[in-house]
């Protein structure tokens, strides 16, 4: 799974941190950062959900 | 499309005695294209009801949040807020890129982590309100005594309003959300609040504290006028919205006590009631097609988030309150760059409010039958005028 984040697009809603706290965090400015690649299937599913609900479409989740 | 144009539906759609959400939403979602309606102001607008279409409206760069564009929808009732379009710092009414300067400056204050750090302060506010309710007897109005106070006190804490001024602050903000306030009273209260915030900013310049206003002053991105406008926006955007959710949630949890204390209940309540159904108004600044409907430049658009949040293609059995579902893709906080800045704060406020209320007042119950609860059919936000309870 490849996760890309677009920090310019990010509006700091924090939805990804709530969905997949092991994968995403907000830096001191509230902007998205990737903590770690998802380690297992539940974490991958959570990362996918974060990609879908991100309000500014700043998260792209690729399956390869 | 033309046939729809000829028979606009009546607005507002919420009617006394009707079930919630408005039953027309189901029919609108099934209809091809979008629904045309006329606002009390006489303006023609498009109503958007499907989840996918609502998300599209709220992310399309050809669609604007700026009320200075011709054709921007104007609701007759403004929810107690005097026209604020010209208040500097009212960034919910700005489009990118101007919007970004404000949003980027504010988000460090509302991150998931930052809001978690506020938990003890919020817990204290909630406890003090409950102390006051218990001290006053064994009945009360949960809206007036609790739901409206908590968010106002939380915002004043965040902004750095001194304790001694909290009563003033709360009294003035209360005028803004009280239906029986006259326009003059609202305007006066709003002016008094802005004057107060301007003064507070001067004080914080001299004596900075551990609060949002002091931090933003130190940051320097926003001017003083902008900062008082931003503070006012935070206060207004987060007051009645949160209060209505707390009130409706208490009613729902009284009949679904198995979900008390479960965080999923908060998310489902946000989806289910979608109190800000009539909040995210927009206008097309170029021709754009949404849901198979051509929207012309200059036409107003209202994405109905309650309709989107009851879209059966996204949420199974959408009209059932079921916290075990995954409600996270709801658009109760909007979508796109304007998605609610205060959403994480709301989640924590609601969570603490429900847990603490039911823990400290385990015998809490409605003091009137459910069917007699006064619903705000006429307000911009969905909610209850009052919530008589006893214990
Ligand atoms: C349950 C409570 C709440 C609900 C349902 C709610 C709903 C919304 C919605 C739907 C929007 C989007 C408006 C648009 O797109 O035009 C929004 C924006 C906003 N909300 Fe909330 N809100 C709530 C509480 C709060 C709180 C507590 C605060 C502040 C502490 C707040 C501050 C804001 C701000 C500043 C914006 C504008 C964001 C921007 O333009 O970037 N809200 N809210």
Short mmCIF file of C-alpha atoms and ligand atoms in Angstrom, two decimals:
data_model
loop_
_atom_site.label_atom_id
_atom_site.label_comp_id
_atom_site.label_asym_id
_atom_site.label_seq_id
_atom_site.Cartn_x
_atom_site.Cartn_y
_atom_site.Cartn_z
CA UNK A 1 0.00 0.00 0.00
CA UNK A 2 1.33 3.44 -0.96
CA UNK A 3 0.09 6.45 0.94
CA UNK A 4 0.70 9.93 -0.34
CA UNK A 5 -0.36 13.13 1.38
CA UNK A 6 -0.62 16.58 -0.15
CA UNK A 7 0.25 18.98 2.65
CA UNK A 8 -0.76 22.00 0.55
CA UNK A 9 -4.29 20.72 0.18
CA UNK A 10 -4.66 19.66 3.83
CA UNK A 11 -7.15 21.78 5.84
CA UNK A 12 -6.33 20.19 9.19
CA UNK A 13 -9.76 18.73 9.94
CA UNK A 14 -8.08 15.82 11.72
CA UNK A 15 -10.39 13.17 10.25
CA UNK A 16 -7.46 10.96 9.22
CA UNK A 17 -6.06 10.99 12.76
CA UNK A 18 -9.42 9.85 14.10
CA UNK A 19 -9.79 7.16 11.43
CA UNK A 20 -6.26 5.75 11.40
CA UNK A 21 -4.27 7.03 14.38
CA UNK A 22 -1.45 4.56 13.77
CA UNK A 23 -0.95 5.81 10.24
CA UNK A 24 -1.62 9.55 10.34
CA UNK A 25 -0.87 12.42 12.67
CA UNK A 26 -1.00 16.20 12.56
CA UNK A 27 2.23 18.17 12.88
CA UNK A 28 2.55 21.26 15.09
CA UNK A 29 0.81 23.31 12.41
CA UNK A 30 -2.07 20.85 12.28
CA UNK A 31 -1.05 19.51 8.86
CA UNK A 32 -1.24 15.82 7.94
CA UNK A 33 1.81 13.61 8.22
CA UNK A 34 2.27 9.90 7.69
CA UNK A 35 3.51 8.20 10.85
CA UNK A 36 4.00 4.73 9.47
CA UNK A 37 2.82 2.43 6.72
CA UNK A 38 -0.20 0.41 7.88
CA UNK A 39 1.07 -2.76 9.53
CA UNK A 40 -1.94 -5.04 9.07
CA UNK A 41 -5.26 -5.31 7.27
CA UNK A 42 -7.33 -3.37 9.85
CA UNK A 43 -4.80 -0.52 9.65
CA UNK A 44 -4.92 -0.66 5.84
CA UNK A 45 -8.70 -0.51 5.92
CA UNK A 46 -8.53 2.47 8.30
CA UNK A 47 -6.09 4.22 5.96
CA UNK A 48 -8.44 3.64 3.02
CA UNK A 49 -11.30 5.13 5.02
CA UNK A 50 -9.15 8.16 5.85
CA UNK A 51 -8.53 8.63 2.14
CA UNK A 52 -12.24 8.52 1.39
CA UNK A 53 -13.41 10.90 4.10
CA UNK A 54 -10.58 13.46 3.93
CA UNK A 55 -12.50 16.70 3.24
CA UNK A 56 -9.77 18.27 1.14
CA UNK A 57 -8.83 15.09 -0.76
CA UNK A 58 -5.28 15.42 0.48
CA UNK A 59 -4.74 11.68 0.97
CA UNK A 60 -4.17 9.20 -1.83
CA UNK A 61 -4.05 5.53 -0.99
CA UNK A 62 -2.59 3.25 -3.64
CA UNK A 63 -2.94 -0.50 -3.28
CA UNK A 64 0.41 -1.52 -4.77
CA UNK B 1 -35.24 20.01 -15.66
CA UNK B 2 -37.82 22.51 -16.88
CA UNK B 3 -40.70 20.65 -15.28
CA UNK B 4 -38.92 20.86 -11.96
CA UNK B 5 -38.44 24.56 -12.51
CA UNK B 6 -42.17 25.10 -12.84
CA UNK B 7 -43.15 23.51 -9.56
CA UNK B 8 -40.69 24.62 -6.91
CA UNK B 9 -41.17 23.04 -3.51
CA UNK B 10 -42.05 25.15 -0.50
CA UNK B 11 -39.24 26.27 1.75
CA UNK B 12 -38.27 25.78 4.52
CA UNK B 13 -38.95 22.08 4.34
CA UNK B 14 -39.22 21.30 8.03
CA UNK B 15 -42.87 21.39 9.07
CA UNK B 16 -44.47 20.99 12.49
CA UNK B 17 -45.73 17.50 13.14
CA UNK B 18 -43.54 16.00 10.44
CA UNK B 19 -41.14 13.18 11.04
CA UNK B 20 -37.42 13.81 10.92
CA UNK B 21 -35.65 14.10 8.53
CA UNK B 22 -38.18 15.77 6.23
CA UNK B 23 -39.80 12.94 4.23
CA UNK B 24 -39.40 14.91 0.99
CA UNK B 25 -35.65 14.31 1.13
CA UNK B 26 -36.12 10.68 0.14
CA UNK B 27 -38.13 11.70 -2.90
CA UNK B 28 -35.61 14.44 -3.84
CA UNK B 29 -32.70 12.02 -3.73
CA UNK B 30 -34.50 9.68 -6.15
CA UNK B 31 -35.41 12.45 -8.54
CA UNK B 32 -33.23 13.05 -11.59
CA UNK B 33 -31.18 16.20 -11.50
CA UNK B 34 -31.64 18.63 -8.65
CA UNK B 35 -34.69 20.15 -6.99
CA UNK B 36 -35.57 23.76 -7.57
CA UNK B 37 -37.08 25.85 -4.81
CA UNK B 38 -37.79 29.44 -3.83
CA UNK B 39 -36.51 30.90 -0.58
CA UNK B 40 -38.71 33.12 1.60
CA UNK B 41 -36.59 35.95 0.17
CA UNK B 42 -38.01 35.11 -3.26
CA UNK B 43 -34.75 33.77 -4.66
CA UNK B 44 -34.52 30.63 -6.72
CA UNK B 45 -32.04 28.01 -5.46
CA UNK B 46 -31.05 24.42 -6.21
CA UNK B 47 -31.37 21.88 -3.42
CA UNK B 48 -28.77 19.11 -3.38
CA UNK B 49 -29.66 15.95 -1.49
CA UNK B 50 -27.54 12.99 -2.61
CA UNK B 51 -24.37 12.31 -0.57
CA UNK B 52 -22.15 12.23 -3.66
CA UNK B 53 -23.64 15.44 -5.09
CA UNK B 54 -23.32 17.29 -1.77
CA UNK B 55 -19.63 16.38 -1.58
CA UNK B 56 -19.19 17.55 -5.16
CA UNK B 57 -20.85 20.91 -4.51
CA UNK B 58 -18.66 21.45 -1.47
CA UNK B 59 -15.42 20.75 -3.34
CA UNK B 60 -16.00 22.24 -6.80
CA UNK B 61 -13.83 25.35 -7.29
CA UNK B 62 -16.50 26.87 -9.57
CA UNK B 63 -18.83 27.05 -6.59
CA UNK B 64 -18.30 29.85 -4.07
CA UNK B 65 -18.98 30.53 -0.38
CA UNK B 66 -18.71 34.27 -0.85
CA UNK B 67 -22.05 36.08 -0.31
CA UNK B 68 -20.86 39.09 -2.29
CA UNK B 69 -21.37 37.12 -5.52
CA UNK B 70 -24.72 37.89 -7.17
CA UNK B 71 -27.25 35.11 -6.60
CA UNK B 72 -25.89 33.95 -3.25
CA UNK B 73 -28.87 32.51 -1.32
CA UNK B 74 -30.10 34.59 1.56
CA UNK B 75 -32.25 32.87 4.15
CA UNK B 76 -34.97 35.05 5.61
CA UNK B 77 -34.11 34.05 9.14
CA UNK B 78 -30.41 34.30 9.79
CA UNK B 79 -30.37 32.20 12.93
CA UNK B 80 -29.90 35.22 15.13
CA UNK B 81 -26.79 36.43 13.42
CA UNK B 82 -26.89 39.91 11.92
CA UNK B 83 -25.39 40.15 8.46
CA UNK B 84 -21.71 39.53 9.08
CA UNK B 85 -20.49 39.39 5.52
CA UNK B 86 -18.40 42.47 6.00
CA UNK B 87 -16.80 41.53 9.30
CA UNK B 88 -13.08 41.10 8.53
CA UNK B 89 -12.04 37.62 9.54
CA UNK B 90 -15.39 36.01 8.68
CA UNK B 91 -13.47 33.40 6.71
CA UNK B 92 -16.29 30.90 6.34
CA UNK B 93 -17.49 33.35 3.67
CA UNK B 94 -14.17 33.46 1.80
CA UNK B 95 -12.98 31.23 -1.03
CA UNK B 96 -9.47 29.90 -1.59
CA UNK B 97 -6.84 31.25 -1.68
CA UNK B 98 -7.92 34.04 0.79
CA UNK B 99 -9.67 31.47 2.98
CA UNK B 100 -6.43 29.49 3.40
CA UNK B 101 -4.58 32.25 5.23
CA UNK B 102 -7.17 32.17 8.03
CA UNK B 103 -7.70 28.43 8.05
CA UNK B 104 -3.96 27.65 8.19
CA UNK B 105 -3.50 30.11 11.05
CA UNK B 106 -6.34 28.56 13.04
CA UNK B 107 -5.85 24.82 12.59
CA UNK B 108 -3.00 24.43 15.09
CA UNK B 109 -5.58 25.46 17.73
CA UNK B 110 -8.05 22.70 16.78
CA UNK B 111 -5.95 19.61 16.14
CA UNK B 112 -7.04 16.31 17.62
CA UNK B 113 -4.17 16.53 20.13
CA UNK B 114 -4.82 20.14 21.10
CA UNK B 115 -8.48 19.45 21.73
CA UNK B 116 -7.65 16.40 23.85
CA UNK B 117 -5.49 18.63 26.01
CA UNK B 118 -8.60 20.72 26.66
CA UNK B 119 -10.47 17.77 28.17
CA UNK B 120 -9.82 18.67 31.84
CA UNK B 121 -10.97 22.26 31.30
CA UNK B 122 -14.12 21.07 29.47
CA UNK B 123 -14.80 18.48 32.18
CA UNK B 124 -14.63 21.23 34.81
CA UNK B 125 -17.08 23.42 32.88
CA UNK B 126 -19.51 20.52 32.50
CA UNK B 127 -19.21 19.61 36.18
CA UNK B 128 -19.86 23.17 37.29
CA UNK B 129 -23.01 23.40 35.15
CA UNK B 130 -24.28 20.13 36.63
CA UNK B 131 -23.46 21.36 40.16
CA UNK B 132 -25.60 24.41 39.45
CA UNK B 133 -28.48 22.32 38.09
CA UNK B 134 -28.42 20.01 41.11
CA UNK B 135 -28.24 22.93 43.51
CA UNK B 136 -31.30 24.52 41.89
CA UNK B 137 -33.66 21.61 42.63
CA UNK B 138 -34.84 18.49 40.81
CA UNK B 139 -36.16 19.94 37.57
CA UNK B 140 -34.70 22.14 34.88
CA UNK B 141 -34.43 23.05 31.23
CA UNK B 142 -31.47 21.19 29.87
CA UNK B 143 -31.13 23.59 26.93
CA UNK B 144 -31.01 26.81 28.95
CA UNK B 145 -29.26 25.41 32.03
CA UNK B 146 -26.71 23.21 30.33
CA UNK B 147 -26.54 22.77 26.56
CA UNK B 148 -26.22 26.48 25.69
CA UNK B 149 -23.86 27.29 28.55
CA UNK B 150 -21.27 24.59 27.97
CA UNK B 151 -20.18 25.57 24.44
CA UNK B 152 -20.16 29.27 25.27
CA UNK B 153 -17.98 28.67 28.33
CA UNK B 154 -15.66 26.38 26.36
CA UNK B 155 -15.14 29.01 23.66
CA UNK B 156 -14.57 31.76 26.19
CA UNK B 157 -11.96 29.60 27.92
CA UNK B 158 -10.25 28.89 24.61
CA UNK B 159 -10.25 32.55 23.61
CA UNK B 160 -8.98 33.63 27.02
CA UNK B 161 -12.03 35.53 28.27
CA UNK B 162 -11.35 36.21 31.98
CA UNK B 163 -13.61 34.42 34.49
CA UNK B 164 -15.06 37.69 35.69
CA UNK B 165 -16.40 38.46 32.19
CA UNK B 166 -17.91 35.06 31.45
CA UNK B 167 -21.40 36.07 32.55
CA UNK B 168 -21.37 39.13 30.30
CA UNK B 169 -20.08 37.02 27.45
CA UNK B 170 -22.70 34.32 27.95
CA UNK B 171 -25.58 36.76 28.36
CA UNK B 172 -24.75 38.50 25.09
CA UNK B 173 -24.24 35.32 23.12
CA UNK B 174 -27.53 34.01 24.53
CA UNK B 175 -29.38 36.95 22.98
CA UNK B 176 -28.07 35.92 19.56
CA UNK B 177 -29.60 32.45 19.71
CA UNK B 178 -32.86 33.27 21.46
CA UNK B 179 -35.76 33.16 19.04
CA UNK B 180 -37.72 35.90 20.82
CA UNK B 181 -34.86 38.41 20.61
CA UNK B 182 -35.68 41.29 18.27
CA UNK B 183 -33.34 42.22 15.42
CA UNK B 184 -32.37 45.34 17.38
CA UNK B 185 -31.49 43.27 20.44
CA UNK B 186 -29.41 40.94 18.31
CA UNK B 187 -27.59 43.76 16.61
CA UNK B 188 -26.88 45.42 19.95
CA UNK B 189 -25.61 42.16 21.45
CA UNK B 190 -23.44 41.49 18.45
CA UNK B 191 -21.96 45.00 18.57
CA UNK B 192 -21.33 44.69 22.31
CA UNK B 193 -19.54 41.38 21.75
CA UNK B 194 -17.34 42.77 18.99
CA UNK B 195 -16.50 45.80 21.15
CA UNK B 196 -15.69 43.48 24.01
CA UNK B 197 -13.47 41.28 21.82
CA UNK B 198 -11.63 44.33 20.48
CA UNK B 199 -10.93 45.41 24.06
CA UNK B 200 -9.87 41.92 25.04
CA UNK B 201 -7.37 41.88 22.17
CA UNK B 202 -5.80 45.13 23.39
CA UNK B 203 -5.52 43.68 26.91
CA UNK B 204 -3.96 40.45 25.59
CA UNK B 205 -1.43 42.50 23.66
CA UNK B 206 -0.24 44.02 26.90
CA UNK B 207 -0.59 40.93 29.04
CA UNK B 208 -0.50 37.74 26.95
CA UNK B 209 -1.92 34.58 28.47
CA UNK B 210 -2.14 30.91 27.57
CA UNK B 211 -5.00 31.35 25.12
CA UNK B 212 -5.90 31.47 21.44
CA UNK B 213 -6.03 35.25 21.14
CA UNK B 214 -2.59 35.70 22.73
CA UNK B 215 -1.08 33.00 20.52
CA UNK B 216 -2.53 34.47 17.33
CA UNK B 217 -1.34 37.93 18.32
CA UNK B 218 2.17 36.55 18.79
CA UNK B 219 1.91 34.73 15.47
CA UNK B 220 1.12 38.01 13.75
CA UNK B 221 -0.50 36.60 10.58
CA UNK B 222 -3.88 38.13 11.35
CA UNK B 223 -4.53 41.81 12.01
CA UNK B 224 -6.40 42.91 15.12
CA UNK B 225 -9.67 43.56 13.28
CA UNK B 226 -9.40 40.16 11.64
CA UNK B 227 -8.71 38.54 14.97
CA UNK B 228 -11.84 39.96 16.57
CA UNK B 229 -13.87 38.82 13.54
CA UNK B 230 -12.37 35.34 13.79
CA UNK B 231 -13.14 35.20 17.53
CA UNK B 232 -16.72 36.20 16.84
CA UNK B 233 -17.01 33.54 14.13
CA UNK B 234 -15.69 30.86 16.49
CA UNK B 235 -18.19 31.93 19.11
CA UNK B 236 -21.20 31.96 16.80
CA UNK B 237 -20.31 28.91 14.69
CA UNK B 238 -19.77 26.78 17.78
CA UNK B 239 -22.57 27.87 20.07
CA UNK B 240 -26.07 26.86 18.99
CA UNK B 241 -24.77 24.09 16.73
CA UNK B 242 -23.17 22.33 19.68
CA UNK B 243 -26.02 23.15 22.07
CA UNK B 244 -28.64 21.66 19.74
CA UNK B 245 -26.61 18.51 19.32
CA UNK B 246 -26.19 18.12 23.07
CA UNK B 247 -29.94 18.56 23.63
CA UNK B 248 -31.08 16.18 20.88
CA UNK B 249 -28.45 13.67 21.93
CA UNK B 250 -29.70 13.61 25.52
CA UNK B 251 -33.24 12.83 24.31
CA UNK B 252 -31.96 10.04 22.07
CA UNK B 253 -29.68 8.51 24.70
CA UNK B 254 -32.51 8.51 27.25
CA UNK B 255 -34.28 6.02 25.01
CA UNK B 256 -31.08 4.21 23.95
CA UNK B 257 -29.17 4.06 27.26
CA UNK B 258 -27.00 1.16 26.09
CA UNK B 259 -25.01 3.68 24.01
CA UNK B 260 -24.20 6.10 26.81
CA UNK B 261 -20.43 6.51 27.09
CA UNK B 262 -19.73 4.95 23.68
CA UNK B 263 -17.88 7.37 21.39
CA UNK B 264 -19.61 5.91 18.35
CA UNK B 265 -22.86 7.36 19.64
CA UNK B 266 -21.44 10.86 19.22
CA UNK B 267 -20.59 10.28 15.55
CA UNK B 268 -23.97 8.71 14.88
CA UNK B 269 -25.81 11.57 16.59
CA UNK B 270 -23.93 14.04 14.41
CA UNK B 271 -24.99 12.12 11.32
CA UNK B 272 -28.52 11.41 12.42
CA UNK B 273 -29.56 14.96 13.36
CA UNK B 274 -27.30 16.93 11.02
CA UNK B 275 -28.35 20.13 12.79
CA UNK B 276 -26.49 22.33 10.29
CA UNK B 277 -28.67 21.18 7.38
CA UNK B 278 -29.28 24.76 6.22
CA UNK B 279 -25.83 26.23 6.83
CA UNK B 280 -23.50 25.63 3.90
CA UNK B 281 -24.98 28.00 1.31
CA UNK B 282 -23.21 28.41 -2.03
CA UNK B 283 -23.43 30.10 -5.42
CA UNK B 284 -22.10 28.98 -8.81
CA UNK B 285 -19.63 31.47 -10.26
CA UNK B 286 -19.36 29.50 -13.52
CA UNK B 287 -21.76 27.09 -15.21
CA UNK B 288 -21.38 23.69 -13.57
CA UNK B 289 -23.14 20.34 -13.76
CA UNK B 290 -24.01 18.60 -10.51
CA UNK B 291 -25.98 15.35 -10.31
CA UNK B 292 -26.95 15.65 -13.97
CA UNK B 293 -28.28 19.17 -13.50
CA UNK B 294 -26.86 22.21 -15.25
CA UNK B 295 -26.40 25.02 -12.75
CA UNK B 296 -25.87 28.42 -14.34
CA UNK B 297 -23.37 30.95 -13.07
CA UNK B 298 -25.15 33.16 -10.55
CA UNK B 299 -27.57 30.50 -9.30
CA UNK B 300 -27.73 29.69 -5.60
CA UNK B 301 -27.14 26.19 -4.25
CA UNK B 302 -28.05 24.66 -0.89
CA UNK B 303 -26.41 21.31 -0.16
CA UNK B 304 -28.68 19.72 2.44
CA UNK B 305 -26.36 17.80 4.72
CA UNK B 306 -29.21 16.06 6.56
CA UNK B 307 -30.43 14.69 3.23
CA UNK B 308 -26.92 13.51 2.32
CA UNK B 309 -26.52 11.93 5.74
CA UNK B 310 -29.74 9.95 5.25
CA UNK B 311 -28.78 8.75 1.77
CA UNK B 312 -29.55 5.02 1.79
CA UNK B 313 -26.89 4.30 -0.82
CA UNK B 314 -24.23 5.34 1.72
CA UNK B 315 -25.85 4.56 5.08
CA UNK B 316 -27.94 1.43 5.45
CA UNK B 317 -31.31 1.98 7.16
CA UNK B 318 -30.40 5.67 7.32
CA UNK B 319 -33.36 6.78 9.43
CA UNK B 320 -32.43 4.43 12.27
CA UNK B 321 -30.18 5.59 15.10
CA UNK B 322 -27.53 2.90 15.12
CA UNK B 323 -24.10 3.79 16.51
CA UNK B 324 -22.72 0.39 15.54
CA UNK B 325 -22.66 1.51 11.91
CA UNK B 326 -19.64 3.37 10.62
CA UNK B 327 -21.01 6.90 10.40
CA UNK B 328 -17.67 8.57 9.78
CA UNK B 329 -18.33 9.53 6.17
CA UNK B 330 -21.19 11.82 7.22
CA UNK B 331 -21.14 15.42 6.09
CA UNK B 332 -22.71 16.94 9.21
CA UNK B 333 -19.62 19.18 9.43
CA UNK B 334 -19.71 19.93 5.72
CA UNK B 335 -16.99 18.83 3.30
CA UNK B 336 -14.19 20.49 1.37
CA UNK B 337 -11.96 23.28 2.61
CA UNK B 338 -14.64 24.73 4.91
CA UNK B 339 -15.30 21.48 6.77
CA UNK B 340 -15.93 22.46 10.37
CA UNK B 341 -12.84 23.76 12.11
CA UNK B 342 -14.34 23.00 15.53
CA UNK B 343 -15.32 19.39 14.82
CA UNK B 344 -12.84 17.76 17.17
CA UNK B 345 -13.79 20.13 19.93
CA UNK B 346 -17.47 19.26 19.39
CA UNK B 347 -16.75 15.54 19.60
CA UNK B 348 -15.01 15.98 22.93
CA UNK B 349 -17.68 18.35 24.28
CA UNK B 350 -20.49 15.97 23.36
CA UNK B 351 -18.66 12.95 24.75
CA UNK B 352 -17.93 14.62 28.09
CA UNK B 353 -21.41 16.16 28.32
CA UNK B 354 -23.26 12.84 27.89
CA UNK B 355 -20.95 10.75 30.04
CA UNK B 356 -21.01 13.23 32.90
CA UNK B 357 -24.72 14.03 32.79
CA UNK B 358 -25.84 10.41 32.93
CA UNK B 359 -23.19 9.47 35.46
CA UNK B 360 -23.94 12.30 37.85
CA UNK B 361 -27.71 12.38 37.32
CA UNK B 362 -28.58 8.72 36.76
CA UNK B 363 -32.30 9.34 37.30
CA UNK B 364 -32.47 12.02 34.60
CA UNK B 365 -35.72 11.82 32.59
CA UNK B 366 -37.96 13.92 30.36
CA UNK B 367 -40.48 16.07 32.25
CA UNK B 368 -42.86 16.16 29.26
CA UNK B 369 -43.85 13.47 26.76
CA UNK B 370 -41.40 13.15 23.87
CA UNK B 371 -44.04 14.31 21.37
CA UNK B 372 -44.41 17.61 23.21
CA UNK B 373 -40.78 18.66 22.96
CA UNK B 374 -40.67 22.04 21.20
CA UNK B 375 -38.73 21.53 17.97
CA UNK B 376 -37.10 24.48 16.20
CA UNK B 377 -39.01 24.11 12.94
CA UNK B 378 -38.45 27.73 12.09
CA UNK B 379 -34.77 28.06 12.92
CA UNK B 380 -31.80 27.73 10.61
CA UNK B 381 -30.44 24.98 12.85
CA UNK B 382 -32.40 21.88 13.82
CA UNK B 383 -32.80 21.50 17.57
CA UNK B 384 -35.06 21.99 20.59
CA UNK B 385 -36.19 25.31 22.00
CA UNK B 386 -36.22 23.82 25.46
CA UNK B 387 -35.79 20.41 27.06
CA UNK B 388 -37.73 20.08 30.32
CA UNK B 389 -36.15 17.40 32.51
CA UNK B 390 -36.41 16.14 36.09
CA UNK B 391 -34.43 13.82 38.32
C1 LIG C 1 -22.20 20.10 16.45
C2 LIG C 1 -21.66 21.25 16.29
C3 LIG C 1 -21.24 21.83 14.95
C4 LIG C 1 -21.73 21.58 13.71
C5 LIG C 1 -22.84 20.60 13.30
C6 LIG C 1 -20.97 22.41 12.80
C7 LIG C 1 -21.16 22.44 11.43
C8 LIG C 1 -20.39 23.15 10.55
C9 LIG C 1 -20.56 23.13 9.11
C10 LIG C 1 -21.60 22.34 8.35
C11 LIG C 1 -19.59 23.94 8.59
C12 LIG C 1 -19.33 24.19 7.12
C13 LIG C 1 -19.95 25.47 6.64
C14 LIG C 1 -19.75 25.71 5.17
O1 LIG C 1 -19.19 24.86 4.47
O2 LIG C 1 -20.20 26.76 4.67
C15 LIG C 1 -18.83 24.48 9.70
C16 LIG C 1 -17.78 25.36 9.56
C17 LIG C 1 -17.15 25.96 10.63
N1 LIG C 1 -17.31 25.66 11.97
FE1 LIG C 1 -18.59 24.33 12.73
N2 LIG C 1 -20.06 23.14 13.51
C18 LIG C 1 -20.18 22.82 14.83
C19 LIG C 1 -19.43 23.32 15.88
C20 LIG C 1 -18.41 24.22 15.77
C21 LIG C 1 -17.57 24.68 16.87
C22 LIG C 1 -17.66 24.23 18.31
C23 LIG C 1 -16.72 25.61 16.34
C24 LIG C 1 -15.65 26.43 16.98
C25 LIG C 1 -15.04 26.23 18.04
C26 LIG C 1 -16.99 25.69 14.93
C27 LIG C 1 -16.32 26.50 14.06
C28 LIG C 1 -16.47 26.49 12.69
C29 LIG C 1 -15.74 27.34 11.79
C30 LIG C 1 -14.70 28.39 12.19
C31 LIG C 1 -16.16 27.02 10.50
C32 LIG C 1 -15.67 27.63 9.20
C33 LIG C 1 -14.49 26.83 8.72
C34 LIG C 1 -13.94 27.31 7.41
O3 LIG C 1 -14.59 28.09 6.71
O4 LIG C 1 -12.81 26.90 7.08
N3 LIG C 1 -18.02 24.82 14.63
N4 LIG C 1 -19.34 23.97 10.88
#
